[in-house]
Coordinates of C-alpha atoms in Angstrom, one line a residue:
Chain W
M1 CA 122.9 124.4 96.4
F2 CA 126.3 124.9 94.8
D3 CA 126.1 127.6 92.1
A4 CA 128.8 127.9 89.5
G5 CA 130.6 130.8 91.1
V6 CA 130.8 129.2 94.5
A7 CA 132.0 125.9 92.9
R8 CA 134.7 127.8 91.0
A9 CA 135.8 129.6 94.2
A10 CA 136.1 126.3 96.1
L11 CA 138.0 124.6 93.3
A12 CA 140.4 127.6 93.0
A13 CA 141.0 127.4 96.8
L14 CA 141.7 123.7 96.6
A15 CA 143.9 124.1 93.6
L16 CA 146.0 126.8 95.2
S17 CA 146.3 124.7 98.4
L18 CA 147.4 121.7 96.4
G19 CA 149.9 123.8 94.5
A20 CA 151.3 125.1 97.7
L21 CA 151.6 121.6 99.0
R22 CA 153.3 120.4 95.8
T23 CA 156.0 123.1 95.9
G24 CA 156.8 122.3 99.5
M25 CA 157.9 118.6 99.0
A26 CA 161.1 119.1 100.8
Q27 CA 159.6 120.8 103.8
N28 CA 160.2 119.8 107.4
A29 CA 157.4 118.6 109.7
A30 CA 156.7 122.0 111.2
E31 CA 156.4 123.5 107.7
Y32 CA 154.2 120.6 106.7
H33 CA 151.8 121.1 109.6
R34 CA 151.7 124.9 108.9
R35 CA 150.7 124.3 105.3
L36 CA 148.2 121.7 106.3
D37 CA 146.6 124.2 108.7
S38 CA 146.6 126.7 105.8
L39 CA 144.9 124.1 103.6
G40 CA 142.3 123.6 106.4
G41 CA 141.7 127.3 106.6
E42 CA 141.2 127.5 102.8
W43 CA 138.8 124.6 103.0
H44 CA 136.7 126.0 105.8
A45 CA 136.6 129.4 104.0
A46 CA 135.3 127.6 100.9
I47 CA 132.7 125.8 102.9
G48 CA 131.7 129.0 104.5
T49 CA 131.2 130.6 101.1
V50 CA 129.0 127.7 100.1
V51 CA 126.9 128.0 103.3
K52 CA 126.5 131.7 102.9
A53 CA 125.5 131.2 99.3
D54 CA 122.9 128.6 100.3
S55 CA 121.7 130.9 103.1
A56 CA 121.5 133.8 100.7
Q57 CA 119.6 131.6 98.2
I58 CA 117.0 130.8 100.9
H59 CA 116.6 134.3 102.1
A60 CA 116.6 135.5 98.5
L61 CA 113.4 133.5 97.8
P62 CA 110.6 135.7 96.8
G63 CA 107.3 135.5 98.6
D64 CA 106.2 135.4 102.2
T65 CA 107.5 133.8 105.3
I66 CA 104.5 131.8 106.6
H67 CA 103.7 131.0 110.2
A68 CA 101.3 128.5 111.7
G69 CA 101.7 127.7 115.4
Q70 CA 105.3 126.7 115.9
L71 CA 105.8 126.1 112.3
L72 CA 107.4 128.3 109.7
A73 CA 107.9 128.1 106.0
I74 CA 109.8 130.1 103.4
S75 CA 108.2 129.9 100.0
D76 CA 108.6 131.4 96.6
S77 CA 105.6 133.3 95.4
A78 CA 104.2 130.5 93.4
H79 CA 103.6 128.2 96.4
V80 CA 102.7 130.5 99.2
S81 CA 99.1 129.3 99.3
L82 CA 100.1 125.6 99.2
A83 CA 102.7 126.2 102.0
R84 CA 100.1 128.0 104.1
S85 CA 97.4 125.3 103.8
T86 CA 100.0 122.6 104.5
L87 CA 101.2 124.3 107.6
A88 CA 97.7 124.8 108.7
R89 CA 97.1 121.0 108.5
L90 CA 100.3 120.2 110.4
A91 CA 100.3 122.8 113.1
P92 CA 97.6 121.4 115.4
E93 CA 99.2 118.0 115.2
V94 CA 102.7 119.4 116.0
D95 CA 101.5 121.2 119.1
S96 CA 99.8 118.1 120.5
A97 CA 102.6 115.7 119.5
Y98 CA 105.7 117.5 120.5
G99 CA 104.6 119.7 123.4
A100 CA 107.2 122.3 124.5
S101 CA 109.9 120.6 122.3
A102 CA 108.0 122.0 119.3
R103 CA 109.6 125.4 120.0
A104 CA 112.7 124.0 118.3
L105 CA 110.8 124.1 115.0
T106 CA 110.7 127.9 115.0
R107 CA 114.4 127.7 114.1
R108 CA 113.8 125.1 111.4
P109 CA 111.7 126.6 108.6
F110 CA 110.4 124.5 105.8
V111 CA 111.6 125.7 102.4
I112 CA 109.5 125.2 99.2
R113 CA 110.5 126.5 95.8
T114 CA 109.8 125.7 92.2
N115 CA 111.9 123.0 90.6
E116 CA 113.3 124.7 87.5
R117 CA 114.1 121.4 85.9
D118 CA 110.8 119.8 86.4
T119 CA 107.7 121.9 87.0
A120 CA 105.6 118.9 87.9
V121 CA 107.2 118.8 91.3
V122 CA 108.4 121.3 93.9
V123 CA 111.7 121.2 95.9
T124 CA 111.2 121.2 99.6
G125 CA 113.4 120.8 102.6
V126 CA 114.1 122.1 106.1
A127 CA 116.6 124.9 106.7
D128 CA 118.8 124.9 109.8
S129 CA 119.9 128.0 111.8
M130 CA 122.8 128.5 109.3
G131 CA 120.4 128.5 106.4
V132 CA 121.5 125.2 105.0
V133 CA 118.6 123.1 103.6
H134 CA 118.4 119.5 104.8
F135 CA 116.1 116.6 104.0
M136 CA 115.5 117.9 100.5
S137 CA 113.0 116.1 98.4
S138 CA 110.9 116.6 95.3
D139 CA 107.2 116.5 96.0
F140 CA 104.1 116.9 94.1
P141 CA 102.6 120.3 94.6
N142 CA 99.4 119.3 96.3
E143 CA 98.4 119.6 99.9
K144 CA 98.2 115.9 100.6
A145 CA 101.6 115.0 99.1
L146 CA 103.3 118.0 100.8
T147 CA 101.7 117.2 104.2
N148 CA 103.0 113.7 104.0
S149 CA 106.5 114.8 103.0
W150 CA 106.7 117.5 105.6
H151 CA 105.3 115.2 108.3
N152 CA 108.3 112.9 107.6
K153 CA 110.6 115.8 107.7
L154 CA 109.2 116.9 111.0
D155 CA 109.8 113.4 112.4
A156 CA 113.4 113.5 111.3
V157 CA 114.0 117.0 112.7
M158 CA 112.4 116.1 116.1
T159 CA 114.2 112.8 116.2
A160 CA 117.5 114.7 116.1
L161 CA 116.5 116.3 119.4
S162 CA 116.6 112.9 121.2
S163 CA 119.7 111.4 122.8
A164 CA 122.3 109.5 120.7
A165 CA 121.5 106.4 122.7
L166 CA 117.8 106.6 121.7
Q167 CA 118.6 107.2 118.1
K168 CA 121.1 104.3 118.0
W169 CA 118.5 102.0 119.6
L170 CA 115.6 103.2 117.4
R171 CA 117.6 103.3 114.1
A172 CA 114.6 105.2 112.6
T173 CA 112.6 108.4 113.2
I174 CA 110.4 108.9 116.2
P175 CA 106.8 108.5 114.9
T176 CA 103.9 110.4 116.4
G177 CA 100.2 110.2 116.2
T178 CA 97.8 107.5 117.4
P179 CA 98.4 104.2 115.8
S180 CA 95.6 103.1 113.5
A181 CA 94.1 99.6 113.3
S182 CA 96.1 99.1 110.1
D183 CA 99.3 100.0 112.0
W184 CA 98.6 97.5 114.7
N185 CA 97.8 94.9 112.1
S186 CA 101.1 95.5 110.4
D187 CA 102.9 95.3 113.8
R188 CA 101.2 92.0 114.6
I189 CA 102.2 90.5 111.3
Q190 CA 105.8 91.6 111.8
L191 CA 106.0 90.4 115.4
V192 CA 104.5 87.0 114.6
L193 CA 106.7 86.4 111.6
A194 CA 110.0 87.7 113.2
D195 CA 112.3 84.7 113.2
S196 CA 114.5 85.3 116.2
R197 CA 114.2 83.0 119.2
V198 CA 113.3 85.8 121.6
S199 CA 110.6 87.3 119.3
Q200 CA 109.0 83.9 119.2
T201 CA 109.0 83.6 122.9
C202 CA 107.5 87.1 123.1
V203 CA 104.7 86.1 120.7
R204 CA 104.0 83.2 123.1
G205 CA 103.7 85.5 126.1
D206 CA 107.1 85.6 127.7
L207 CA 107.6 89.2 128.8
T208 CA 111.4 88.8 129.3
G209 CA 111.5 87.6 125.7
C210 CA 109.7 90.7 124.6
L211 CA 112.1 93.0 126.5
E212 CA 115.0 91.2 125.0
A213 CA 113.5 91.3 121.5
F214 CA 113.1 95.1 121.9
S215 CA 116.7 95.3 123.2
L216 CA 115.5 96.8 126.4
L217 CA 117.3 94.2 128.6
P218 CA 121.1 94.1 128.5
V219 CA 122.3 91.0 126.6
A220 CA 125.9 90.0 127.0
D221 CA 126.1 87.8 123.9
P222 CA 123.3 88.6 121.5
A223 CA 124.1 86.0 118.8
F224 CA 123.9 83.2 121.3
E225 CA 121.2 84.6 123.7
L226 CA 118.7 86.0 121.1
Y227 CA 119.0 83.5 118.3
D228 CA 118.8 79.7 118.1
D229 CA 120.8 77.5 115.8
A230 CA 118.8 78.3 112.7
G231 CA 118.9 82.0 113.4
Q232 CA 122.6 81.9 114.0
R233 CA 123.2 80.1 110.7
G234 CA 121.0 82.8 109.1
I235 CA 123.3 85.5 110.5
I236 CA 126.4 83.7 109.3
N237 CA 124.9 83.3 105.9
A238 CA 124.0 87.0 105.8
H239 CA 127.6 87.9 106.4
G240 CA 128.9 85.0 104.3
Y241 CA 131.0 87.1 102.0
L242 CA 133.2 88.5 104.8
L243 CA 133.2 85.5 107.0
R244 CA 134.2 83.2 104.1
Q245 CA 137.1 85.4 103.3
S246 CA 138.3 85.7 106.9
D247 CA 138.0 82.1 107.8
P248 CA 137.1 79.8 104.9
T249 CA 137.7 76.6 106.8
A250 CA 135.4 77.5 109.6
Y251 CA 132.8 78.8 107.2
D252 CA 132.7 75.6 105.2
A253 CA 132.6 73.5 108.4
C254 CA 129.7 75.5 109.8
M255 CA 127.6 76.0 106.7
T256 CA 128.3 72.7 104.8
H257 CA 128.9 70.3 107.7
G258 CA 127.0 72.0 110.5
V259 CA 130.0 71.9 112.9
R260 CA 128.8 73.7 116.0
A261 CA 132.2 74.8 117.1
A262 CA 132.9 76.3 113.7
C263 CA 129.7 78.3 113.8
D264 CA 130.4 79.5 117.3
K265 CA 133.9 80.6 116.2
L266 CA 132.5 82.6 113.3
L267 CA 129.8 84.2 115.4
R268 CA 132.4 85.2 118.1
S269 CA 134.5 86.8 115.3
M270 CA 131.7 89.2 114.5
P271 CA 131.4 92.6 116.2
V272 CA 128.3 92.8 118.4
D273 CA 126.9 95.7 116.2
A274 CA 126.8 93.3 113.3
I275 CA 124.3 91.0 115.0
P276 CA 120.9 92.0 113.7
Q277 CA 118.3 93.3 116.1
P278 CA 115.7 90.6 116.9
L279 CA 112.8 92.9 115.8
P280 CA 112.7 95.3 112.9
A281 CA 113.0 99.0 113.5
S282 CA 109.4 99.5 112.5
L283 CA 108.3 97.6 115.7
R284 CA 110.6 99.7 117.9
Q285 CA 109.0 102.7 116.2
S286 CA 105.6 101.3 117.0
L287 CA 106.6 100.8 120.7
V288 CA 107.8 104.4 120.9
R289 CA 104.7 105.7 119.2
Y290 CA 102.6 103.7 121.7
A291 CA 104.6 105.0 124.6
L292 CA 104.0 108.6 123.4
S293 CA 100.3 108.0 122.8
I294 CA 99.6 106.6 126.3
G295 CA 102.0 109.0 128.0
G296 CA 99.7 111.9 127.6
A297 CA 100.7 115.5 127.7
G298 CA 104.5 116.1 127.6
A299 CA 105.3 112.6 126.6
F300 CA 107.6 113.7 123.8
D301 CA 109.3 116.2 126.1
R302 CA 110.0 113.5 128.6
L303 CA 111.2 111.1 125.9
V304 CA 113.9 113.5 124.5
G305 CA 114.6 115.2 127.8
T306 CA 115.3 112.2 130.0
Q307 CA 118.9 111.2 130.4
G308 CA 119.7 107.5 130.5
T309 CA 119.1 104.4 128.5
P310 CA 116.3 104.0 125.9
R311 CA 114.4 101.9 128.4
Q312 CA 114.5 104.8 131.0
Q313 CA 113.4 107.3 128.3
L314 CA 110.5 105.1 127.2
E315 CA 109.4 104.6 130.8
A316 CA 109.5 108.4 131.3
A317 CA 107.5 109.0 128.1
A318 CA 104.9 106.4 128.9
R319 CA 104.9 107.0 132.7
M320 CA 105.0 103.3 133.4
P321 CA 107.6 100.6 133.8
A322 CA 109.0 99.2 130.6
D323 CA 107.6 95.7 131.3
S324 CA 104.1 97.1 131.6
L325 CA 104.5 99.2 128.5
V326 CA 105.8 96.2 126.4
S327 CA 103.1 93.9 127.8
K328 CA 100.4 96.4 126.9
W329 CA 101.9 96.9 123.4
R330 CA 102.1 93.2 122.8
A331 CA 98.4 92.7 123.9
M332 CA 97.4 95.5 121.5
A333 CA 99.3 94.1 118.6
L334 CA 98.1 90.6 119.0
R335 CA 94.5 91.6 119.5
T336 CA 94.1 92.9 116.0
R337 CA 92.8 90.7 113.1
N338 CA 93.1 91.5 109.5
A339 CA 90.8 90.5 106.7
S340 CA 91.8 87.4 104.8
S341 CA 93.8 87.9 101.7
T342 CA 92.7 84.5 100.4
I343 CA 90.1 86.1 98.1
D344 CA 89.4 89.7 97.1
V345 CA 86.5 91.3 95.5
E346 CA 88.2 91.9 92.2
T347 CA 89.1 88.3 91.8
A348 CA 85.6 87.2 92.8
L349 CA 84.0 89.5 90.3
A350 CA 86.4 88.6 87.5
S351 CA 85.6 84.9 88.2
I352 CA 81.9 85.5 87.9
A353 CA 82.4 87.5 84.7
W354 CA 84.6 84.8 83.1
A355 CA 82.2 82.1 84.1
G356 CA 79.3 84.1 82.7
L357 CA 81.2 84.6 79.4
F358 CA 81.9 80.9 79.0
A359 CA 78.4 80.0 79.9
G360 CA 77.1 82.6 77.4
L361 CA 79.3 81.2 74.7
S362 CA 78.1 77.6 75.3
L363 CA 74.5 78.8 75.0
R364 CA 75.3 80.1 71.6
S365 CA 77.0 76.9 70.5
S366 CA 75.5 75.1 67.5
R367 CA 77.0 71.7 68.2
W368 CA 73.9 69.7 67.3
R369 CA 72.9 71.6 64.2
Chain K
M1 CA 47.9 62.0 91.1
S2 CA 51.6 62.2 91.0
Q3 CA 53.3 65.3 89.8
R4 CA 55.8 65.0 87.0
P5 CA 59.3 66.2 87.8
S6 CA 60.5 69.2 86.0
Q7 CA 62.8 68.9 83.0
W8 CA 65.6 70.5 85.0
R9 CA 65.2 68.0 87.8
V10 CA 65.4 65.2 85.4
L11 CA 68.6 66.6 83.9
L12 CA 70.0 67.1 87.4
E13 CA 69.2 63.5 88.4
T14 CA 70.8 62.1 85.2
Q15 CA 73.9 64.3 85.7
W16 CA 74.0 63.1 89.3
T17 CA 73.9 59.5 88.1
W18 CA 76.7 60.1 85.6
T19 CA 78.9 62.1 88.0
R20 CA 78.3 60.8 91.5
G21 CA 81.5 58.8 91.5
I22 CA 83.5 61.9 90.6
L23 CA 81.6 64.0 93.0
L24 CA 82.1 61.6 95.9
L25 CA 85.8 61.3 95.2
G26 CA 86.1 65.1 94.8
S27 CA 84.3 65.7 98.0
I28 CA 86.5 63.3 99.9
V29 CA 89.6 65.0 98.5
A30 CA 88.2 68.5 99.2
F31 CA 87.3 67.5 102.8
T32 CA 90.7 66.0 103.3
V33 CA 93.0 68.7 102.0
P34 CA 92.5 71.2 104.8
L35 CA 93.0 68.4 107.4
V36 CA 96.1 67.0 105.8
S37 CA 97.6 70.5 105.4
L38 CA 96.9 71.2 109.0
E39 CA 98.6 68.0 110.0
T40 CA 101.7 68.7 108.0
A41 CA 101.9 72.3 109.1
A42 CA 101.7 71.3 112.7
G43 CA 104.5 68.8 112.2
A44 CA 106.6 71.4 110.4
A45 CA 106.0 74.0 113.2
D46 CA 107.0 71.5 115.9
A47 CA 110.4 71.0 114.2
A48 CA 111.0 74.7 113.6
S49 CA 112.1 77.6 115.9
A50 CA 110.0 80.1 114.1
K51 CA 106.8 78.1 114.6
E52 CA 104.3 80.5 113.1
V53 CA 106.5 81.1 110.0
A54 CA 106.9 77.4 109.4
F55 CA 103.2 76.8 110.0
I56 CA 102.1 79.5 107.5
G57 CA 104.7 78.4 105.0
T58 CA 103.5 74.8 105.0
M59 CA 99.8 75.8 104.8
Q60 CA 100.7 78.1 101.9
A61 CA 102.5 75.2 100.1
W62 CA 99.1 73.4 100.0
S63 CA 97.7 76.1 97.7
I64 CA 98.4 73.9 94.7
G65 CA 96.4 71.1 96.3
Y66 CA 93.3 73.3 96.6
A67 CA 93.8 74.7 93.1
L68 CA 94.2 71.3 91.5
T69 CA 91.2 69.9 93.3
A70 CA 89.0 72.8 92.2
A71 CA 90.3 72.5 88.6
G72 CA 89.9 68.8 88.5
I73 CA 86.4 68.7 89.8
G74 CA 85.3 71.5 87.5
L75 CA 86.9 69.8 84.5
L76 CA 85.5 66.3 85.2
I77 CA 81.9 67.5 86.0
A78 CA 81.9 69.7 82.8
I79 CA 83.1 66.9 80.6
A80 CA 80.7 64.4 82.2
A81 CA 77.8 66.8 81.6
W82 CA 78.3 66.4 77.9
S83 CA 79.7 62.9 77.5
Y84 CA 76.5 61.1 76.9
D85 CA 75.2 63.7 74.5
H86 CA 78.4 63.5 72.5
R87 CA 78.3 59.7 72.5
L88 CA 74.7 59.5 71.4
R89 CA 75.2 62.3 68.9
H90 CA 72.7 64.6 70.7
V91 CA 69.7 62.4 69.8
Y92 CA 68.2 62.8 73.2
A93 CA 68.6 66.5 73.3
L94 CA 67.2 66.8 69.7
S95 CA 64.1 64.8 70.7
L96 CA 63.2 67.2 73.4
P97 CA 60.7 70.0 72.6
I98 CA 63.0 72.6 73.8
A99 CA 65.3 75.3 72.4
R100 CA 69.0 74.5 72.3
W101 CA 70.0 77.4 74.5
R102 CA 67.4 76.4 77.2
Y103 CA 68.7 72.8 77.2
V104 CA 72.3 74.0 77.6
L105 CA 71.3 76.4 80.4
Q106 CA 69.6 73.6 82.2
R107 CA 72.7 71.3 81.8
Y108 CA 74.9 74.1 83.0
T109 CA 72.9 75.0 86.1
A110 CA 72.4 71.3 87.0
G111 CA 76.2 70.9 86.9
L112 CA 76.6 74.0 89.0
A113 CA 74.2 72.7 91.6
L114 CA 76.2 69.5 91.8
L115 CA 79.4 71.5 92.4
A116 CA 77.9 72.6 95.8
L117 CA 78.7 69.1 97.2
P118 CA 82.5 69.3 97.1
T119 CA 82.4 72.9 98.0
L120 CA 80.4 72.1 101.2
A121 CA 82.8 69.2 101.9
L122 CA 85.7 71.6 101.7
L123 CA 83.9 74.0 104.1
A124 CA 83.4 71.2 106.6
G125 CA 87.0 70.1 106.4
A126 CA 88.2 73.7 106.7
E127 CA 86.0 74.4 109.7
L128 CA 87.2 71.3 111.4
A129 CA 90.8 72.3 110.8
A130 CA 90.2 75.8 111.9
H131 CA 89.0 74.7 115.2
S132 CA 91.8 72.3 115.8
A133 CA 94.1 72.9 118.8
A134 CA 97.0 72.5 116.5
V135 CA 96.5 76.0 115.1
P136 CA 98.8 78.4 116.9
A137 CA 96.9 80.9 119.1
T138 CA 98.6 83.8 117.4
L139 CA 97.3 82.8 113.9
H140 CA 93.8 83.1 112.5
A141 CA 91.8 80.7 110.4
Y142 CA 89.8 81.8 107.3
P143 CA 87.7 78.8 106.4
L144 CA 84.9 80.8 104.7
A145 CA 87.3 82.8 102.6
L146 CA 89.1 79.7 101.5
T147 CA 85.7 78.0 100.6
L148 CA 84.7 81.1 98.6
R149 CA 87.9 80.9 96.6
F150 CA 87.4 77.2 96.0
A151 CA 83.8 77.8 94.9
F152 CA 84.9 80.5 92.4
A153 CA 87.8 78.4 91.1
T154 CA 85.5 75.4 90.6
L155 CA 82.9 77.7 88.9
V156 CA 85.6 79.1 86.5
A157 CA 87.0 75.7 85.7
Y158 CA 83.6 74.2 85.2
S159 CA 82.5 77.1 82.9
I160 CA 85.6 76.9 80.8
F161 CA 85.4 73.2 80.2
F162 CA 81.6 73.2 79.8
G163 CA 82.0 75.9 77.1
I164 CA 84.7 73.9 75.3
S165 CA 82.8 70.6 75.6
S166 CA 79.6 72.2 74.3
A167 CA 81.3 73.7 71.3
T168 CA 82.0 72.1 67.9
A169 CA 85.2 70.2 67.3
R170 CA 86.3 73.1 65.2
T171 CA 86.0 75.5 68.1
A172 CA 88.0 73.1 70.4
G173 CA 90.5 73.0 67.6
Y174 CA 90.8 76.7 67.6
V175 CA 91.4 76.8 71.3
L176 CA 94.1 74.1 71.0
G177 CA 95.5 75.9 68.0
V178 CA 96.0 79.1 69.9
I179 CA 97.8 77.3 72.7
A180 CA 100.0 75.5 70.2
L181 CA 100.7 78.8 68.4
I182 CA 101.9 80.4 71.7
I183 CA 104.2 77.5 72.4
I184 CA 105.6 77.5 68.8
A185 CA 106.1 81.2 69.0
Q186 CA 108.1 80.8 72.2
V187 CA 110.2 78.0 70.8
V188 CA 110.9 80.0 67.5
L189 CA 111.8 83.2 69.4
S190 CA 114.0 81.3 71.9
S191 CA 115.8 79.5 69.0
A192 CA 116.4 82.9 67.3
G193 CA 118.0 84.1 70.5
S194 CA 115.2 86.5 71.3
G195 CA 114.7 87.4 74.9
V196 CA 110.9 87.9 74.4
N197 CA 109.0 85.6 76.9
V198 CA 105.7 85.0 75.2
I199 CA 104.6 82.3 77.6
G200 CA 105.5 84.4 80.5
R201 CA 103.5 87.4 79.2
V202 CA 100.5 85.2 78.4
S203 CA 100.8 83.7 81.9
D204 CA 100.8 87.2 83.4
I205 CA 97.7 88.1 81.6
V206 CA 95.9 84.9 82.3
F207 CA 96.9 84.4 86.0
A208 CA 96.8 88.1 87.2
T209 CA 93.6 89.7 88.1
P210 CA 91.3 90.1 86.2
G211 CA 92.7 87.2 84.1
V212 CA 90.6 84.1 83.4
L213 CA 92.6 81.9 85.7
A214 CA 93.5 84.6 88.3
V215 CA 91.4 82.8 90.9
F216 CA 93.7 79.8 90.7
S217 CA 96.9 81.8 91.5
G218 CA 97.7 83.6 94.7
R219 CA 97.1 82.7 98.2
W220 CA 94.9 79.8 99.3
T221 CA 95.7 80.1 102.9
L222 CA 93.4 78.5 105.5
I223 CA 95.5 79.7 108.4
D224 CA 97.3 83.0 108.2
V225 CA 98.6 85.8 110.4

């Protein structure tokens, strides 16, 4: 990204600015602000140079610009074929998953180029309209690995189209595609083993508990309404380093002697954002994916295009009330059943082989001779 | 005219006579472990807020109970299969018009057949526990998988100790010698300030699949998510 020339230019600009600042120690406030503005200008100029250099680097890539549906890739000559086949795999999925919103991808080309330091991998990313490459990663140069990597990049790019409220609630990317049996199984395990009070009431069929667990109902005091005593102690323990420093007496009273008032005091001293969500982000992702899958055509457009709370956005995407959506999601998750992990084929076969070996050795024994 | 019982059946009957006490006790323990684990898990779940987590955790804690039961039954049946031969200096076996390997095979398979009893007892106990109302509706029971694991663990334990018991004293000495050597190596290395964990590495090899004792480690969960 930063080549040597650009780095030198930025450093020179910074050094000049700092020098100018140093000679003006006795300046008045107006002079100080003028010089600060000057420093800002130099800084922005340096950043502009870097951006132009990156952009130039992208557009200087040899090879073709490849199109497939709404997708675009810029590749060096060595990876044109790989980029083309990967886009061909992704394009149909993009059209069905993102609807009209997929048009945004025409301004966000994938970039793939040879990694000069390690030829076993390629460098890929997504360029923005300024030509700056984001979400850079090193990927194995095969279609499967690249499809997986670019799929994740697509999720990240498209999530950025959603509202800040939805992104803050989700704390992860918006997943697409139909959830598999394995996805549901994973969801069920996470739901059943989540240890907040509301997640447990959700497991037992309380729909309000499910909505609270998904943070789709307003909760005034999350530490006290979403968690029971054990959960609250877990939160205090998780933030023990800071809480012990801020109020050692209350911390000891709570954690050592179980004084309720001390625990309450510590919990109330914590900002609301520090209280963990009752369910992991992966389950909120699962709910969003389910809403998109049952919402039919245009679900993603409605999700990112609706103004309001995450609940209203989910309702728009799924075209049903949030309580129905969550109820259906819960039923789907709890319906799955995984195979037992108690015994696997490898262990069974190994046991038979070892038993056979010892039996064979005993047959060869010459104890009575 | 009455038909003479086969030689294998005679061996089976004699081994049954020698081991029926052990088998009865082992079967009772195998039948009881799932029921006791269910009882304690239900109690732990009642006292916890995250009921499923507490339930599964307690069931998981009983893994050692299943593993020890399987190992104990395998060990005792294997040793009992050879105890009279050793005591009588193999006179009975030598008097039979039969090759040594055939005699050993019949002893081995007769012991295997007897191991079916505690295995079936475990299955009965596990099935009873699995259908109990104390199992949370959100969890699933795997009585058959647990029984399979128990059967394989018993088979491995039985085979190992059968092999050692059937061997000469010198062979048994070699086995003990190797174990002693590992322990001594660990003590010497630790005394010399070395960070090499010989016992840990050997344990990893032995207890991880496809190690000889892999079936004893891992999850022995009757009730799981």
